[in-house]
Amino acid sequence: MNDFMKEAVKGVQGLQPYQPGKPIEELERELGVSNTLKLASNENPMGPSNNVKKALEKVSSLLGLYPDGGGFALKEKLADELSNDSITITSSQITLGNGSNDILDMVARAFLCEGREAIYSEYAFAVYPISVQAVGATAKVSKALPVTHSSNPYGHDLSSIFDNITDKTSVIFIANPNNPTGTWLTANELENFIKKAPNDIVIVVDEAYFEYVVEADYPDTVQWVSKYPNLIVTRTFSKIYALAGLRVGFAVCSDQIADLLNRVRQPFNVNTPALLAATVALDDKAHLQNCVAINQRGLVFWQEACEQRGWAYIPSVGNFITVDFAQEAKPIYEALLRQAVIVRPIANYGLPNHLRITISTEEQNQQCLDALDKVLA
Ligand SMILES: *Cc1c(COP(=O)(O)O)cnc(C)c1O
């Protein structure tokens, strides 16, 4: 029994710590296996651009100094990248985070407290409840679309989210695409929702997998931030840019909201290697395109593999696929560990029969599938 439980704020009492994917070292230590394949945290198997690796070789001489607390170079570069003929994004509209999770926390601290409500969907990303409840706010979880839905099973149900709005609602979190389902909303669906929602509610559109999505009617929500001053778009360098270990993400929004986020941001929240790596990573478009192409082939591989075996899967546009094994998935997960393959159980999301598998290279996808075939035989 934790003596300090009753001293903690109520929201925190009800939380469980975030469960990360099992680290490779831990598995190898526990089971004595080697050459472990980790497909548990949606990391990019290709690793970062060679430009990034080269740039980081020189960073050790800078480690004694505080990082640039304003992230000047990276914000300038992002502003430039995100602007085009129809919109201009300025650095003042960009907030840098220690991963985009840091941004979610800033949003919660700036806009939520006891007595206020935040809405997100069933099966939505597990960091939303942590950020919301940690500041004592109330989480309203809207029902997801049914499993039988024709185009978007398990997806965010925007009309259910809308129905959960009250005069206490301060923030709505929408993951597009969502993790762990891989489900997504079209530009029309999402913009109609933003138009309809009261404009004093902050709407966070979490686009951690933005660069991976190739669907034509998937929105580039950054294009909308000048139209909707209550919109915050978050993106990250953890996924396609393969910089998860450095922790850097960002938000794009109106100047007014960026100003508020910066008031609660820790002064040096993004470290020097991360700032440098992210700035350089943006230049390597060829690497990005290559990673998208590999992921597309991997998605097709897994869809076909699932169909051939009669496994139901949630249609995904991200770099992962979530498979329904129609039986408790934990023993399958554990048997895979003994084959030195780590995938992600998602019972904590209310999906005890599913496993989430990160899409990888052709060779690694096959290795994971072979291991699955073996443990299910
Ligand atoms: C991975 C992920 C993030 C990004 O986390 P970082 O803190 O940027 O590493 C954010 N949202 C979703 C939905 C994710 O899956």
Tab-separated table of C-alpha atoms and ligand atoms in Angstrom:
chain	number	residue	atom	x	y	z
A	1	MET	CA	0.000	0.000	0.000
A	2	ASN	CA	1.372	3.397	-0.976
A	3	ASP	CA	1.143	5.698	2.072
A	4	PHE	CA	1.151	8.765	-0.106
A	5	MET	CA	-1.715	7.645	-2.340
A	6	LYS	CA	-4.272	9.689	-0.440
A	7	GLU	CA	-1.986	12.739	-0.588
A	8	ALA	CA	-1.814	12.657	-4.404
A	9	VAL	CA	-4.307	14.631	-6.491
A	10	LYS	CA	-7.354	12.557	-7.339
A	11	GLY	CA	-6.624	12.185	-11.034
A	12	VAL	CA	-3.171	10.803	-10.331
A	13	GLN	CA	-4.609	8.237	-7.908
A	14	GLY	CA	-6.564	6.741	-10.793
A	15	LEU	CA	-3.627	6.562	-13.218
A	16	GLN	CA	-1.330	3.718	-14.173
A	17	PRO	CA	2.177	4.554	-15.429
A	18	TYR	CA	2.534	4.524	-19.220
A	19	GLN	CA	3.663	1.065	-20.347
A	20	PRO	CA	6.385	1.348	-22.970
A	21	GLY	CA	7.335	-1.458	-25.330
A	22	LYS	CA	9.681	-3.962	-23.708
A	23	PRO	CA	13.314	-2.843	-24.143
A	24	ILE	CA	15.570	-5.202	-26.113
A	25	GLU	CA	18.191	-5.388	-23.326
A	26	GLU	CA	15.552	-6.411	-20.791
A	27	LEU	CA	14.256	-9.253	-22.939
A	28	GLU	CA	17.743	-10.534	-23.740
A	29	ARG	CA	18.668	-10.466	-20.058
A	30	GLU	CA	15.485	-12.260	-18.975
A	31	LEU	CA	15.291	-14.938	-21.637
A	32	GLY	CA	18.886	-15.266	-22.745
A	33	VAL	CA	17.914	-14.674	-26.384
A	34	SER	CA	19.877	-12.527	-28.846
A	35	ASN	CA	19.358	-10.705	-32.145
A	36	THR	CA	16.039	-9.470	-30.851
A	37	LEU	CA	13.598	-7.909	-33.283
A	38	LYS	CA	11.673	-5.069	-31.630
A	39	LEU	CA	8.491	-4.105	-33.436
A	40	ALA	CA	6.783	-2.718	-30.368
A	41	SER	CA	7.125	1.062	-30.395
A	42	ASN	CA	6.547	2.191	-33.988
A	43	GLU	CA	10.198	3.064	-34.425
A	44	ASN	CA	11.576	3.489	-37.932
A	45	PRO	CA	13.731	0.439	-38.806
A	46	MET	CA	15.740	2.533	-41.277
A	47	GLY	CA	17.117	4.775	-38.529
A	48	PRO	CA	17.807	8.467	-39.040
A	49	SER	CA	19.281	10.098	-42.132
A	50	ASN	CA	23.056	9.762	-42.593
A	51	ASN	CA	23.199	13.574	-42.484
A	52	VAL	CA	21.924	13.404	-38.919
A	53	LYS	CA	24.516	10.843	-37.892
A	54	LYS	CA	27.265	13.010	-39.369
A	55	ALA	CA	25.992	16.173	-37.676
A	56	LEU	CA	25.805	14.448	-34.303
A	57	GLU	CA	29.495	13.485	-34.429
A	58	LYS	CA	30.367	17.106	-33.762
A	59	VAL	CA	27.882	17.750	-30.973
A	60	SER	CA	29.974	16.607	-27.999
A	61	SER	CA	31.827	19.937	-27.857
A	62	LEU	CA	28.513	21.710	-27.194
A	63	LEU	CA	27.266	19.577	-24.327
A	64	GLY	CA	28.559	21.825	-21.543
A	65	LEU	CA	26.302	24.658	-22.624
A	66	TYR	CA	22.554	25.008	-22.239
A	67	PRO	CA	20.672	24.414	-25.464
A	68	ASP	CA	19.080	27.325	-27.322
A	69	GLY	CA	15.968	27.658	-25.160
A	70	GLY	CA	14.105	29.323	-28.018
A	71	GLY	CA	15.047	26.649	-30.552
A	72	PHE	CA	15.675	29.446	-33.055
A	73	ALA	CA	17.249	27.501	-35.916
A	74	LEU	CA	14.829	24.578	-35.795
A	75	LYS	CA	11.760	26.813	-35.557
A	76	GLU	CA	12.956	28.960	-38.479
A	77	LYS	CA	13.556	25.838	-40.529
A	78	LEU	CA	10.165	24.344	-39.647
A	79	ALA	CA	8.378	27.622	-40.414
A	80	ASP	CA	10.054	27.663	-43.790
A	81	GLU	CA	9.215	23.995	-44.500
A	82	LEU	CA	5.576	24.385	-43.490
A	83	SER	CA	4.921	27.587	-45.456
A	84	ASN	CA	3.856	27.447	-49.092
A	85	ASP	CA	2.077	29.532	-51.734
A	86	SER	CA	-1.206	29.538	-49.848
A	87	ILE	CA	-0.105	29.815	-46.211
A	88	THR	CA	2.685	31.357	-44.179
A	89	ILE	CA	3.697	29.791	-40.898
A	90	THR	CA	5.921	31.940	-38.687
A	91	SER	CA	8.312	30.738	-35.953
A	92	SER	CA	6.051	32.386	-33.406
A	93	GLN	CA	3.403	29.775	-34.278
A	94	ILE	CA	5.720	26.867	-33.475
A	95	THR	CA	6.315	25.425	-30.006
A	96	LEU	CA	9.014	22.803	-29.526
A	97	GLY	CA	8.524	19.876	-27.183
A	98	ASN	CA	10.618	17.151	-25.577
A	99	GLY	CA	8.801	14.780	-27.869
A	100	SER	CA	5.269	15.688	-28.852
A	101	ASN	CA	4.141	14.143	-25.553
A	102	ASP	CA	5.674	17.181	-23.880
A	103	ILE	CA	3.362	19.373	-25.965
A	104	LEU	CA	0.333	17.352	-24.814
A	105	ASP	CA	1.389	18.079	-21.235
A	106	MET	CA	1.788	21.790	-21.988
A	107	VAL	CA	-1.716	21.867	-23.445
A	108	ALA	CA	-3.073	20.218	-20.302
A	109	ARG	CA	-1.263	22.618	-17.989
A	110	ALA	CA	-2.305	25.654	-19.985
A	111	PHE	CA	-5.977	24.763	-20.489
A	112	LEU	CA	-7.064	22.101	-17.993
A	113	CYS	CA	-7.535	21.897	-14.228
A	114	GLU	CA	-10.018	20.472	-11.747
A	115	GLY	CA	-13.564	21.135	-12.879
A	116	ARG	CA	-12.683	21.217	-16.582
A	117	GLU	CA	-13.141	18.418	-19.089
A	118	ALA	CA	-11.158	16.991	-21.976
A	119	ILE	CA	-12.578	14.631	-24.589
A	120	TYR	CA	-10.841	11.902	-26.541
A	121	SER	CA	-11.980	8.691	-28.181
A	122	GLU	CA	-12.019	5.168	-26.903
A	123	TYR	CA	-8.771	3.427	-28.090
A	124	ALA	CA	-7.059	6.814	-28.403
A	125	PHE	CA	-3.369	7.272	-27.632
A	126	ALA	CA	-2.567	6.406	-23.984
A	127	VAL	CA	-0.787	9.655	-23.172
A	128	TYR	CA	-4.013	11.746	-23.307
A	129	PRO	CA	-5.441	10.330	-20.049
A	130	ILE	CA	-2.092	10.820	-18.327
A	131	SER	CA	-1.838	14.491	-19.302
A	132	VAL	CA	-5.502	15.189	-18.512
A	133	GLN	CA	-5.777	13.426	-15.172
A	134	ALA	CA	-2.397	14.608	-13.903
A	135	VAL	CA	-3.738	18.162	-13.773
A	136	GLY	CA	-6.955	17.033	-12.066
A	137	ALA	CA	-9.230	17.523	-15.070
A	138	THR	CA	-11.953	15.066	-16.052
A	139	ALA	CA	-11.518	12.823	-19.080
A	140	LYS	CA	-14.622	12.131	-21.163
A	141	VAL	CA	-14.035	9.102	-23.366
A	142	SER	CA	-16.277	9.014	-26.426
A	143	LYS	CA	-17.353	5.669	-27.934
A	144	ALA	CA	-15.312	4.628	-30.959
A	145	LEU	CA	-17.003	3.617	-34.209
A	146	PRO	CA	-18.158	-0.003	-34.101
A	147	VAL	CA	-15.935	-2.890	-35.162
A	148	THR	CA	-18.426	-3.544	-37.961
A	149	HIS	CA	-18.182	-0.014	-39.383
A	150	SER	CA	-17.678	-0.236	-43.155
A	151	SER	CA	-14.899	2.312	-43.666
A	152	ASN	CA	-13.499	3.156	-40.257
A	153	PRO	CA	-13.826	0.303	-37.723
A	154	TYR	CA	-12.500	1.250	-34.245
A	155	GLY	CA	-12.069	4.813	-35.566
A	156	HIS	CA	-12.799	8.082	-33.796
A	157	ASP	CA	-16.546	8.833	-33.894
A	158	LEU	CA	-16.681	12.601	-34.313
A	159	SER	CA	-20.394	12.788	-33.621
A	160	SER	CA	-19.892	10.943	-30.346
A	161	ILE	CA	-17.050	13.337	-29.465
A	162	PHE	CA	-19.370	16.247	-30.328
A	163	ASP	CA	-22.123	14.829	-28.101
A	164	ASN	CA	-19.679	14.769	-25.169
A	165	ILE	CA	-19.069	18.517	-25.359
A	166	THR	CA	-20.368	20.421	-22.317
A	167	ASP	CA	-19.793	23.939	-21.043
A	168	LYS	CA	-16.871	22.485	-19.044
A	169	THR	CA	-15.058	21.133	-22.108
A	170	SER	CA	-11.715	22.874	-22.627
A	171	VAL	CA	-9.701	20.496	-24.807
A	172	ILE	CA	-10.433	17.809	-27.409
A	173	PHE	CA	-7.669	15.394	-28.445
A	174	ILE	CA	-7.902	13.795	-31.881
A	175	ALA	CA	-5.156	11.466	-33.118
A	176	ASN	CA	-5.009	11.368	-36.904
A	177	PRO	CA	-4.077	8.654	-37.579
A	178	ASN	CA	-4.652	7.174	-34.162
A	179	ASN	CA	-2.285	4.859	-32.343
A	180	PRO	CA	-2.827	1.915	-31.640
A	181	THR	CA	-5.609	1.514	-34.219
A	182	GLY	CA	-4.070	3.195	-37.294
A	183	THR	CA	-7.513	4.623	-38.103
A	184	TRP	CA	-7.841	8.067	-39.644
A	185	LEU	CA	-10.214	10.891	-40.527
A	186	THR	CA	-10.574	12.549	-43.925
A	187	ALA	CA	-10.053	16.270	-44.482
A	188	ASN	CA	-13.806	16.802	-44.866
A	189	GLU	CA	-14.779	14.898	-41.758
A	190	LEU	CA	-12.195	16.639	-39.624
A	191	GLU	CA	-12.757	20.154	-40.928
A	192	ASN	CA	-16.536	19.865	-40.580
A	193	PHE	CA	-16.023	18.875	-36.974
A	194	ILE	CA	-13.642	21.768	-36.247
A	195	LYS	CA	-16.107	24.209	-37.852
A	196	LYS	CA	-18.991	22.889	-35.803
A	197	ALA	CA	-17.250	22.699	-32.396
A	198	PRO	CA	-17.420	25.786	-30.146
A	199	ASN	CA	-14.399	27.912	-31.049
A	200	ASP	CA	-13.301	28.455	-27.459
A	201	ILE	CA	-12.460	24.751	-27.109
A	202	VAL	CA	-8.845	23.907	-27.915
A	203	ILE	CA	-8.689	21.107	-30.492
A	204	VAL	CA	-5.435	19.141	-30.583
A	205	VAL	CA	-4.873	17.147	-33.760
A	206	ASP	CA	-2.033	14.731	-33.056
A	207	GLU	CA	-0.251	13.932	-36.311
A	208	ALA	CA	2.643	11.800	-35.068
A	209	TYR	CA	2.408	9.634	-38.221
A	210	PHE	CA	1.611	12.453	-40.681
A	211	GLU	CA	4.562	11.802	-43.016
A	212	TYR	CA	3.653	8.124	-43.432
A	213	VAL	CA	0.119	8.721	-44.704
A	214	VAL	CA	-0.339	8.624	-48.491
A	215	GLU	CA	-4.165	8.729	-48.744
A	216	ALA	CA	-5.329	11.583	-50.986
A	217	ASP	CA	-8.068	12.862	-48.677
A	218	TYR	CA	-5.911	12.787	-45.546
A	219	PRO	CA	-5.645	16.395	-44.332
A	220	ASP	CA	-2.553	18.542	-43.868
A	221	THR	CA	-4.058	20.249	-40.844
A	222	VAL	CA	-1.243	22.800	-40.573
A	223	GLN	CA	-2.933	24.490	-43.548
A	224	TRP	CA	-5.875	25.316	-41.281
A	225	VAL	CA	-4.199	26.965	-38.285
A	226	SER	CA	-4.776	30.527	-39.472
A	227	LYS	CA	-8.445	29.762	-40.138
A	228	TYR	CA	-9.021	28.118	-36.742
A	229	PRO	CA	-7.173	29.874	-33.881
A	230	ASN	CA	-8.303	27.118	-31.460
A	231	LEU	CA	-6.484	24.405	-33.454
A	232	ILE	CA	-3.176	22.894	-32.309
A	233	VAL	CA	-1.414	20.467	-34.640
A	234	THR	CA	1.295	18.297	-33.089
A	235	ARG	CA	3.982	16.395	-34.983
A	236	THR	CA	7.124	14.566	-33.990
A	237	PHE	CA	10.643	13.604	-35.008
A	238	SER	CA	10.239	10.283	-33.166
A	239	LYS	CA	8.496	8.341	-35.914
A	240	ILE	CA	9.496	8.696	-39.560
A	241	TYR	CA	12.574	10.805	-38.726
A	242	ALA	CA	13.735	8.011	-36.391
A	243	LEU	CA	14.867	10.332	-33.598
A	244	ALA	CA	12.758	8.796	-30.812
A	245	GLY	CA	15.807	8.565	-28.547
A	246	LEU	CA	16.477	12.298	-28.723
A	247	ARG	CA	12.941	13.470	-27.828
A	248	VAL	CA	11.780	16.257	-30.077
A	249	GLY	CA	8.363	17.174	-31.382
A	250	PHE	CA	6.487	20.384	-32.116
A	251	ALA	CA	3.140	22.120	-32.236
A	252	VAL	CA	1.835	24.487	-34.888
A	253	CYS	CA	-1.002	26.808	-33.870
A	254	SER	CA	-2.082	30.432	-33.605
A	255	ASP	CA	0.345	32.961	-32.073
A	256	GLN	CA	-2.062	33.386	-29.170
A	257	ILE	CA	-2.038	29.731	-28.170
A	258	ALA	CA	1.696	29.342	-28.867
A	259	ASP	CA	2.268	32.184	-26.406
A	260	LEU	CA	0.298	30.301	-23.730
A	261	LEU	CA	2.104	27.007	-24.390
A	262	ASN	CA	5.424	28.796	-24.062
A	263	ARG	CA	4.437	30.105	-20.639
A	264	VAL	CA	4.257	26.559	-19.256
A	265	ARG	CA	7.114	25.121	-21.316
A	266	GLN	CA	10.225	24.166	-19.328
A	267	PRO	CA	12.995	26.626	-20.289
A	268	PHE	CA	15.390	24.168	-21.975
A	269	ASN	CA	12.989	21.365	-22.804
A	270	VAL	CA	14.675	20.351	-26.079
A	271	ASN	CA	18.356	19.437	-25.834
A	272	THR	CA	21.175	20.486	-28.147
A	273	PRO	CA	21.651	17.159	-30.004
A	274	ALA	CA	17.901	16.954	-30.585
A	275	LEU	CA	17.695	20.517	-31.965
A	276	LEU	CA	20.625	19.882	-34.263
A	277	ALA	CA	19.453	16.457	-35.448
A	278	ALA	CA	15.916	17.632	-36.160
A	279	THR	CA	17.133	20.640	-38.140
A	280	VAL	CA	19.392	18.480	-40.300
A	281	ALA	CA	16.809	15.681	-40.660
A	282	LEU	CA	14.386	18.035	-42.405
A	283	ASP	CA	16.808	18.368	-45.327
A	284	ASP	CA	16.942	14.697	-46.279
A	285	LYS	CA	13.804	14.328	-48.382
A	286	ALA	CA	15.136	11.263	-50.193
A	287	HIS	CA	15.483	9.349	-46.936
A	288	LEU	CA	11.936	10.297	-45.988
A	289	GLN	CA	10.525	9.126	-49.325
A	290	ASN	CA	12.417	5.871	-49.053
A	291	CYS	CA	10.980	5.246	-45.580
A	292	VAL	CA	7.444	5.960	-46.815
A	293	ALA	CA	7.885	3.530	-49.727
A	294	ILE	CA	9.232	0.767	-47.481
A	295	ASN	CA	6.336	1.296	-45.085
A	296	GLN	CA	3.784	1.115	-47.905
A	297	ARG	CA	5.205	-2.207	-49.087
A	298	GLY	CA	5.220	-3.421	-45.483
A	299	LEU	CA	1.577	-2.472	-44.983
A	300	VAL	CA	0.603	-4.448	-48.087
A	301	PHE	CA	2.718	-7.399	-46.905
A	302	TRP	CA	0.963	-7.522	-43.541
A	303	GLN	CA	-2.521	-7.010	-44.966
A	304	GLU	CA	-2.012	-9.892	-47.379
A	305	ALA	CA	-0.459	-12.070	-44.686
A	306	CYS	CA	-3.440	-11.436	-42.385
A	307	GLU	CA	-5.971	-12.091	-45.143
A	308	GLN	CA	-4.305	-15.360	-46.156
A	309	ARG	CA	-4.436	-16.545	-42.545
A	310	GLY	CA	-7.931	-15.291	-41.782
A	311	TRP	CA	-6.726	-12.829	-39.150
A	312	ALA	CA	-8.816	-9.709	-38.775
A	313	TYR	CA	-6.785	-6.500	-38.716
A	314	ILE	CA	-7.639	-2.845	-38.304
A	315	PRO	CA	-7.021	-1.003	-41.597
A	316	SER	CA	-4.024	1.245	-40.842
A	317	VAL	CA	-2.368	4.181	-42.567
A	318	GLY	CA	0.477	4.401	-40.047
A	319	ASN	CA	3.714	2.440	-39.639
A	320	PHE	CA	2.016	-0.283	-37.624
A	321	ILE	CA	-0.812	-2.764	-37.958
A	322	THR	CA	-3.076	-4.019	-35.200
A	323	VAL	CA	-4.184	-7.617	-35.557
A	324	ASP	CA	-7.141	-9.306	-33.866
A	325	PHE	CA	-6.203	-12.895	-33.015
A	326	ALA	CA	-9.723	-13.723	-31.790
A	327	GLN	CA	-8.222	-15.142	-28.586
A	328	GLU	CA	-6.350	-13.694	-25.659
A	329	ALA	CA	-3.221	-12.177	-27.219
A	330	LYS	CA	-0.973	-12.188	-24.147
A	331	PRO	CA	0.167	-15.824	-24.563
A	332	ILE	CA	0.936	-15.103	-28.228
A	333	TYR	CA	2.931	-12.039	-27.205
A	334	GLU	CA	4.840	-14.100	-24.648
A	335	ALA	CA	5.533	-16.923	-27.089
A	336	LEU	CA	6.871	-14.336	-29.564
A	337	LEU	CA	9.218	-13.021	-26.870
A	338	ARG	CA	10.726	-16.492	-26.633
A	339	GLN	CA	11.303	-16.227	-30.402
A	340	ALA	CA	13.141	-12.935	-29.706
A	341	VAL	CA	10.373	-10.863	-31.291
A	342	ILE	CA	8.817	-8.020	-29.314
A	343	VAL	CA	5.421	-6.701	-30.420
A	344	ARG	CA	2.938	-4.654	-28.402
A	345	PRO	CA	0.051	-6.073	-26.387
A	346	ILE	CA	-2.721	-3.475	-26.091
A	347	ALA	CA	-5.037	-4.935	-23.458
A	348	ASN	CA	-4.537	-1.636	-21.590
A	349	TYR	CA	-6.486	-0.009	-24.452
A	350	GLY	CA	-9.365	-2.425	-23.989
A	351	LEU	CA	-8.137	-4.608	-26.855
A	352	PRO	CA	-7.002	-7.835	-25.138
A	353	ASN	CA	-7.190	-9.967	-28.306
A	354	HIS	CA	-5.092	-7.611	-30.418
A	355	LEU	CA	-1.371	-7.114	-30.893
A	356	ARG	CA	0.143	-4.045	-32.504
A	357	ILE	CA	3.042	-4.754	-34.841
A	358	THR	CA	5.373	-2.062	-36.156
A	359	ILE	CA	5.832	-2.239	-39.937
A	360	SER	CA	9.475	-2.861	-40.711
A	361	THR	CA	11.756	-3.850	-43.571
A	362	GLU	CA	10.834	-6.741	-45.878
A	363	GLU	CA	13.231	-9.065	-44.060
A	364	GLN	CA	12.079	-8.137	-40.567
A	365	ASN	CA	8.393	-8.292	-41.503
A	366	GLN	CA	8.965	-11.830	-42.765
A	367	GLN	CA	10.908	-12.740	-39.622
A	368	CYS	CA	8.042	-11.542	-37.436
A	369	LEU	CA	5.444	-13.330	-39.552
A	370	ASP	CA	7.446	-16.584	-39.453
A	371	ALA	CA	7.648	-16.303	-35.669
A	372	LEU	CA	3.880	-15.703	-35.488
A	373	ASP	CA	3.166	-18.685	-37.749
A	374	LYS	CA	5.382	-20.819	-35.545
A	375	VAL	CA	3.788	-19.829	-32.243
A	376	LEU	CA	0.243	-20.161	-33.624
A	377	ALA	CA	0.866	-23.543	-35.292
B	1	LIG	C1	4.376	8.044	-30.921
B	1	LIG	C2	3.246	8.965	-30.734
B	1	LIG	C3	3.452	10.274	-30.307
B	1	LIG	C4	4.820	10.850	-30.245
B	1	LIG	O1	5.480	10.774	-29.108
B	1	LIG	P1	6.835	11.568	-28.936
B	1	LIG	O2	6.683	12.135	-27.568
B	1	LIG	O3	6.904	12.639	-29.976
B	1	LIG	O4	7.901	10.554	-29.074
B	1	LIG	C5	2.380	11.125	-30.214
B	1	LIG	N1	1.143	10.709	-30.513
B	1	LIG	C6	0.908	9.474	-30.933
B	1	LIG	C7	-0.469	9.096	-31.314
B	1	LIG	C8	1.953	8.560	-31.043
B	1	LIG	O5	1.703	7.316	-31.434
